[in-house]
XYZ file of C-alpha atoms in Angstrom:
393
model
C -35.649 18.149 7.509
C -35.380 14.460 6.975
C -32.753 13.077 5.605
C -33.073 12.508 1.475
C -33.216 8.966 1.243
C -31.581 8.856 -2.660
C -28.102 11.117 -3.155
C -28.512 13.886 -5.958
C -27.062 12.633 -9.572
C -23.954 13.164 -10.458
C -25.019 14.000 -14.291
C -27.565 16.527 -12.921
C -24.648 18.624 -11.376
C -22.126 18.347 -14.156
C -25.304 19.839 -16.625
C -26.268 22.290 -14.171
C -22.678 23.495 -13.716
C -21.630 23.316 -17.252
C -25.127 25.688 -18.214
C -24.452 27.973 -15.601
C -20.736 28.391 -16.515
C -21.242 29.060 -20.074
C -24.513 31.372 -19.528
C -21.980 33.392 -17.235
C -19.436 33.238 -19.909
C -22.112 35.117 -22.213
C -22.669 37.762 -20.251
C -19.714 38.575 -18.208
C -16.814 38.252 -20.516
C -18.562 41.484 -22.292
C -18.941 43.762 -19.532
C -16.009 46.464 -20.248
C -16.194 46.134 -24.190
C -19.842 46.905 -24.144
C -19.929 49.631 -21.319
C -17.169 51.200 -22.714
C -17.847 50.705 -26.747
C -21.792 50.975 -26.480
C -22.609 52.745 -23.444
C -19.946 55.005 -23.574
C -18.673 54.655 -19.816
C -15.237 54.864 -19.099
C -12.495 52.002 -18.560
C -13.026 53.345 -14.367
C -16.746 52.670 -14.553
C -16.672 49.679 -15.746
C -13.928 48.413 -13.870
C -15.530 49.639 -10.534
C -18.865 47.851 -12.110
C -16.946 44.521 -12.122
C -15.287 44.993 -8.904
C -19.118 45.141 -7.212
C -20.224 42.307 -9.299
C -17.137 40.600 -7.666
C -18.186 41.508 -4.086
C -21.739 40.829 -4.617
C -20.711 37.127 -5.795
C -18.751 36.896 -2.811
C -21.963 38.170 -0.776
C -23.964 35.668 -2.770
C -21.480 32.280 -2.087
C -21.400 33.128 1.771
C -24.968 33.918 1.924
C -25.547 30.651 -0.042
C -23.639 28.635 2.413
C -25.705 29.645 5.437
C -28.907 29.164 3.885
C -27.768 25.891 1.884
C -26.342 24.498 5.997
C -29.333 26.167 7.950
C -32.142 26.608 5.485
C -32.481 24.456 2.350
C -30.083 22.725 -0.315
C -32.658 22.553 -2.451
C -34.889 26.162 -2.295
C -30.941 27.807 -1.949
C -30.114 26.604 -5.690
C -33.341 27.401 -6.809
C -33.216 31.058 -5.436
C -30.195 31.304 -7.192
C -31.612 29.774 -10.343
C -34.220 32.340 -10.520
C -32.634 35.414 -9.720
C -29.831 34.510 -12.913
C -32.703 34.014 -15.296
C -34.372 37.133 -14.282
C -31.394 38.892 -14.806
C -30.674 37.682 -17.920
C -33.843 38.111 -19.836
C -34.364 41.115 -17.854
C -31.201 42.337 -19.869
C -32.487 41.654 -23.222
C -35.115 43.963 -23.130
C -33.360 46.378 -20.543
C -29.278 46.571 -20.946
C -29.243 50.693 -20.903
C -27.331 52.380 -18.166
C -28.040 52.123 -15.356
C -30.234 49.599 -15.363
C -27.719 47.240 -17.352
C -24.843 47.636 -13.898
C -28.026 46.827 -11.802
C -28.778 43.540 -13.627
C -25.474 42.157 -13.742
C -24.921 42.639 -9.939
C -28.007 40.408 -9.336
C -26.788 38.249 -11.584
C -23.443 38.158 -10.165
C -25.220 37.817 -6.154
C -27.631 34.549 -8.057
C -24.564 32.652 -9.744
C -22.202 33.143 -6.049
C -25.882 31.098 -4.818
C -25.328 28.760 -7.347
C -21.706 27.828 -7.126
C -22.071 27.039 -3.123
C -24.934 24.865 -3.840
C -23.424 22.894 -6.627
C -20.181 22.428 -4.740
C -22.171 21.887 -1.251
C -24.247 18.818 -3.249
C -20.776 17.102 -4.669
C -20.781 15.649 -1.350
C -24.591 13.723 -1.978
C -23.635 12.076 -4.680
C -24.115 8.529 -4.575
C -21.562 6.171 -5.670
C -18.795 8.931 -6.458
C -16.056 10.231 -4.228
C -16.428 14.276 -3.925
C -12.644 14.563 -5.073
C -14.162 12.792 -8.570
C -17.032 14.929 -8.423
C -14.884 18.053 -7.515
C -12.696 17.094 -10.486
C -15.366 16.672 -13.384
C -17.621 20.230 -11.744
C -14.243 21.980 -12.533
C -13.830 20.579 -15.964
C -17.316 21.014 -17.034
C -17.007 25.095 -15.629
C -14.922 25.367 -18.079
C -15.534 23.882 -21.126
C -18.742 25.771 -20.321
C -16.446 28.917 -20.199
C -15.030 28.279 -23.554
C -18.354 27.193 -24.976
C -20.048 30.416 -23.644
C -17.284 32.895 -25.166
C -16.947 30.908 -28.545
C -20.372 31.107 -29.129
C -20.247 35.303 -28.160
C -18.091 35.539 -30.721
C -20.439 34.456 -33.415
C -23.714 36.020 -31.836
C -22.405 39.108 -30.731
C -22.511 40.661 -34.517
C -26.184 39.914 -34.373
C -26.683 42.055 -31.509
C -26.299 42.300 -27.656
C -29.580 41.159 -27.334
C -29.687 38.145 -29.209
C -26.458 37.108 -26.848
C -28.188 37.694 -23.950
C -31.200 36.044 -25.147
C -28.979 32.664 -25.528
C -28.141 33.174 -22.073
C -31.295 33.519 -20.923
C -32.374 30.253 -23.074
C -29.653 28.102 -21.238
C -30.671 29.499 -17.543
C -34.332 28.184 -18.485
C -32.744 25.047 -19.194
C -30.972 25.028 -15.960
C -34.292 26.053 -14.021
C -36.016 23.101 -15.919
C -33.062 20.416 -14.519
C -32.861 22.392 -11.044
C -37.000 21.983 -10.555
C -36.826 18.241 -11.695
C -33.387 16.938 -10.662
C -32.524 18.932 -7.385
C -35.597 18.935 -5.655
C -35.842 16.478 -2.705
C -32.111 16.186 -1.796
C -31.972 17.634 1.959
C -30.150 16.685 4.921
C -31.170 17.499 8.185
C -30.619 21.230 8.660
C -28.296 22.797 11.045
C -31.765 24.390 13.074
C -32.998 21.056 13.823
C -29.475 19.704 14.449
C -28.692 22.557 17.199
C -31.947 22.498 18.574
C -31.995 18.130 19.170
C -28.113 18.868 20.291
C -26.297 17.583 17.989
C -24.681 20.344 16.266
C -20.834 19.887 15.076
C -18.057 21.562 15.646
C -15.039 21.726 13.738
C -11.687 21.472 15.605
C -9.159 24.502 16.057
C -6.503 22.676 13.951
C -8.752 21.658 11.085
C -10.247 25.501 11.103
C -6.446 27.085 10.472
C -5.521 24.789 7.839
C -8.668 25.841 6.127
C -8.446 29.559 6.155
C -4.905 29.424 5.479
C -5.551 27.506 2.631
C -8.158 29.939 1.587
C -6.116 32.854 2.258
C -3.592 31.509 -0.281
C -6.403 30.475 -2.937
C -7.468 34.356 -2.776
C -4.192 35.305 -3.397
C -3.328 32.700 -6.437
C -6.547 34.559 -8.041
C -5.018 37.987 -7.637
C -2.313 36.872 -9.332
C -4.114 34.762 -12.218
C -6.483 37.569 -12.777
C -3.877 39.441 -14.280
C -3.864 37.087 -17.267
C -7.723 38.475 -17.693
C -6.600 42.174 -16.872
C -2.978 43.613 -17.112
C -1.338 40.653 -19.004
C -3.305 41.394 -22.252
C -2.362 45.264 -21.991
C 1.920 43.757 -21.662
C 1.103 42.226 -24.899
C -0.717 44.277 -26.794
C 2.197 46.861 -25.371
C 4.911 44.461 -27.005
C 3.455 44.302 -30.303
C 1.040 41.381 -30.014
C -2.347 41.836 -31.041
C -5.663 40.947 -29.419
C -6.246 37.993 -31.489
C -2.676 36.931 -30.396
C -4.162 36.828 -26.542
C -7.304 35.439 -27.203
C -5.204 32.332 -28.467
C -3.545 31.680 -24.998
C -7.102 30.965 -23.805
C -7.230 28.739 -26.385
C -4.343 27.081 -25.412
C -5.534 26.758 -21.452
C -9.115 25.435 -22.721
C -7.013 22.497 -24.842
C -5.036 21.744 -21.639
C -7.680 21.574 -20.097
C -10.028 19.302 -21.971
C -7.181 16.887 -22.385
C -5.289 16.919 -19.199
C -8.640 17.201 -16.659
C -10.051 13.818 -17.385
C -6.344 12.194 -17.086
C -6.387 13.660 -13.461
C -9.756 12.331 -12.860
C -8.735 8.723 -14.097
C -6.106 8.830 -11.320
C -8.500 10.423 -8.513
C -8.204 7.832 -5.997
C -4.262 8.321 -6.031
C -4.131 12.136 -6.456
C -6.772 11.707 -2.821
C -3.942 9.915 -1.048
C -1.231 12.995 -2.142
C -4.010 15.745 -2.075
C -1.582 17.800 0.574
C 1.529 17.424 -2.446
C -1.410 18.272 -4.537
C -1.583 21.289 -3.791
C 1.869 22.356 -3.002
C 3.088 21.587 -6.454
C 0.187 22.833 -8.513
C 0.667 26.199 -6.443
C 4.051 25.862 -7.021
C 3.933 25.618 -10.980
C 1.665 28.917 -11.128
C 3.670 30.925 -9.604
C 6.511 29.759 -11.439
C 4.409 30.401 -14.600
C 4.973 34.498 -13.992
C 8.941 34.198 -13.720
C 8.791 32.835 -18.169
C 6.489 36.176 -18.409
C 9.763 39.101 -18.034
C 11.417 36.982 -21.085
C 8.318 36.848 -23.248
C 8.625 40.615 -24.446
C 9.101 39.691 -27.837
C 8.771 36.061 -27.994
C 5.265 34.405 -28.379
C 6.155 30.806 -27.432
C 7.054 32.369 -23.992
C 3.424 33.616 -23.239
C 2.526 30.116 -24.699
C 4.688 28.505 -22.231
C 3.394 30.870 -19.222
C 0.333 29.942 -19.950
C 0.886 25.953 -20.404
C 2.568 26.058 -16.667
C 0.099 27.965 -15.414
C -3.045 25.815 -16.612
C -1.160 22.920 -15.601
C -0.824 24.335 -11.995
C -4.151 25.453 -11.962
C -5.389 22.309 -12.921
C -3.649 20.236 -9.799
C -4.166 22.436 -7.154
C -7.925 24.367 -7.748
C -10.058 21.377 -8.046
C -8.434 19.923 -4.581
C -9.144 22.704 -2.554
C -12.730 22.236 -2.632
C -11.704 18.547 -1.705
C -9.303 19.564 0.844
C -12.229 21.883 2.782
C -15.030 18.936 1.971
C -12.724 16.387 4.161
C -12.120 18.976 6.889
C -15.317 20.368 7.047
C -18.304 18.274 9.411
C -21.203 17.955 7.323
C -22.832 20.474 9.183
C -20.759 22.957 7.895
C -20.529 22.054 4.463
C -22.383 24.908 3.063
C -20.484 27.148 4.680
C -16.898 26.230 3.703
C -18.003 25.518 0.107
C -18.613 29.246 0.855
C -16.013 30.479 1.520
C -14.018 28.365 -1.286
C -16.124 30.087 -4.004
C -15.876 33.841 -2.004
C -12.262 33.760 -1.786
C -11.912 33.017 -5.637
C -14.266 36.134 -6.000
C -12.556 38.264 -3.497
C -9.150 37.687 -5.313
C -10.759 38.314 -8.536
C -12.029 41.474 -7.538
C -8.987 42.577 -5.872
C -6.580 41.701 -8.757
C -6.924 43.815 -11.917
C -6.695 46.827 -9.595
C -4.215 45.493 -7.746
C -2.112 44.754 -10.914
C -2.572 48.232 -12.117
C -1.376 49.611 -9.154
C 2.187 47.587 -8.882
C 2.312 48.794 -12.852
C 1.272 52.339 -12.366
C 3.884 52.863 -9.760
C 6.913 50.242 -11.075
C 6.765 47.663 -14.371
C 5.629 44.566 -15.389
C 8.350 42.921 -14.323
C 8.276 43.981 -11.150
C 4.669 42.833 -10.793
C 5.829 39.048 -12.312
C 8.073 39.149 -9.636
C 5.873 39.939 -7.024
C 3.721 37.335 -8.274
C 6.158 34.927 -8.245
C 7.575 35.520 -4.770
C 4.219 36.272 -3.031
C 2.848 32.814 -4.088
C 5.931 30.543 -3.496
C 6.045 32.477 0.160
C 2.125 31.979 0.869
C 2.746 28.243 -0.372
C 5.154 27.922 2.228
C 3.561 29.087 5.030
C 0.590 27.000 4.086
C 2.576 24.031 3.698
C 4.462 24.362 7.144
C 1.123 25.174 8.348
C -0.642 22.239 6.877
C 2.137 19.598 8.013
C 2.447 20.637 11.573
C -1.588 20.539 12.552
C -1.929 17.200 10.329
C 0.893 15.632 12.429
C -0.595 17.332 15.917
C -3.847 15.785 14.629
């Protein structure tokens, strides 16, 4: 494939990520409440359902990587396109059991193609660094989160349908932008590369500081995911009520929308200290889970959990796509914006059960701790990691 002679608007990925994001946040959010409320599954069932949606994301941002690298940007985003808005309108008409598990898989295999492709095109843009573009993708994900479960909570009265039909609407949309706006942007596959010898390879050094990076990303998302999971149970345990933990989402969502854009002001500073970056936003999250033993029966506690934790995640999640982008040749970029998206997914599908297990078999606190400890230790090793190969480099 020749290479595309005009890099991919920026505007056309922050749309396409923020539609995707909140269509996701229409359907996914509701998975236990309405297997176990309207289908009458069990808590198991529709955990184990969200643990294989998990997995087949994970499938879907390696397999995206390969074909996005080896294949085509464009055609691997559009795959990816289609199979979500299948899903979803397929799910309108068709949400019984089993057929309703079914759907949501595929959806959960299209968005995994998605993600690797949007992230994998932050490096076209013209005119924009990919730690900018990086920066504003993860801010419009989730505004698009919050905008997606706001609006369930007004639509959902009117029926399941009717929510997944305004999923379905904004995934039209997004096919509509992906057909006009994505088509045309390729680089000269990895095929053609290999073939005319000039295939890339990325050095030992560079390859360890990535997966240990990546190791440690899964793991901050086993430990985050039990905000989603176990952390509501603690709460509701101590008194609080549901409404009381929907409001700490509210509360990351604000951080959020006001700190982001500050961090993307500074970008071209935050570049130069991407390594301290990431140590210290890894740093403050798992600090965020040593407040959480204290917050038993004391709401500004979970408030202040939360604040540290948003504020960590904010620093350090956005740079590791960076971090990969600059180690990865441009072969490869697929790939490792990949394996950034599949070890978020892999630690999100690992965590509620791994939370449930540490609680099952000890306490809450005992799982804070863990928390705690196991991300200030993997932090470490990444760090010593990090700073020995960058000086041997």
């Amino acid at each position: 494939m020749a290479r595309a002679q005009k890099g991919i608007s920026a505007y056309s990925l922050f749309i396409g990520s923020f539609l995707s994001n909140t269509g996701i946040s229409f359907i996914w959010p509701l998975t236990t409440i309405y297997m176990h409320d309207y289908l009458g599954k069990s808590l198991t069932v529709a955990g184990l359902v969200l643990f294989i949606n998990s997995l087949f994301t994970m499938l879907g941002t390696n397999i995206g990587g390969y074909l996005y690298d080896n294949w085509s940007h464009y055609y691997t985003v559009l795959i990816g396109t289609i199979l979500v808005t299948l899903s979803s309108a397929m799910l309108i008409f068709n949400h019984q059991w089993p057929n309703y598990a079914f759907w949501l898989i595929l959806l959960g295999f299209g968005n995994g193609l998605i993600v690797t492709a949007v992230n994998s095109f932050a490096t076209m843009v013209e005119g924009k660094s990919p730690s900018y573009v990086y920066n504003v993708l993860y801010f419009m994900s989730n505004l698009g989160l919050v905008v997606g479960t706001l609006m369930v909570g007004f639509l959902l009265h009117l029926g399941i349908s009717i929510v997944f039909g305004a999923a379905t609407v904004l995934y039209v949309i997004l096919l509509l932008i992906v057909l006009v706006a994505y088509r045309g942007h390729e680089q000269e596959s990895n095929i053609a590369r290999n073939y005319t010898g000039g295939g890339e390879y990325l050095e030992r050094a560079s390859l360890v500081r990535i997966m240990t990076l990546l190791a440690l990303l899964a793991i901050i998302w086993i430990f985050y995911e039990q905000w989603q999971s176990n952390i509501a149970t603690y709460m509701v345990a101590n008194h609080f009520t549901v409404k009381d933990y929907s409001y700490m989402w509210t509360v990351n969502a604000i951080l959020i929308v006001l700190i982001q854009p500050i961090m993307t002001y500074f970008d071209a500073f935050l570049l130069r200290h991407i390594n301290m970056r990431l140590y210290v936003g890894f740093f403050l999250i798992g600090a965020s889970f040593l407040i959480l033993p204290f917050a038993q029966h004391t709401y500004a506690f979970f408030v202040a959990s939360m604040a540290l934790l948003t504020i960590g995640e904010i620093a350090c999640l956005p740079a590791v796509a960076t971090f990969v982008n600059m180690l990865a040749p441009d072969s490869q970029k697929g790939k490792f914006q990949g394996m950034v998206a599949g070890a978020g997914a892999l630690g999100r599908a690992i965590g509620p059960f791994f939370g449930a297990v540490i609680i099952d078999y000890a306490t809450y606190d005992k799982l804070f701790l863990i928390s705690t400890i196991v991300i200030w230790l993997g932090t470490l090793i990444f760090l010593v990691i990090n700073q020995r190969l960058r000086v041997k480099k």
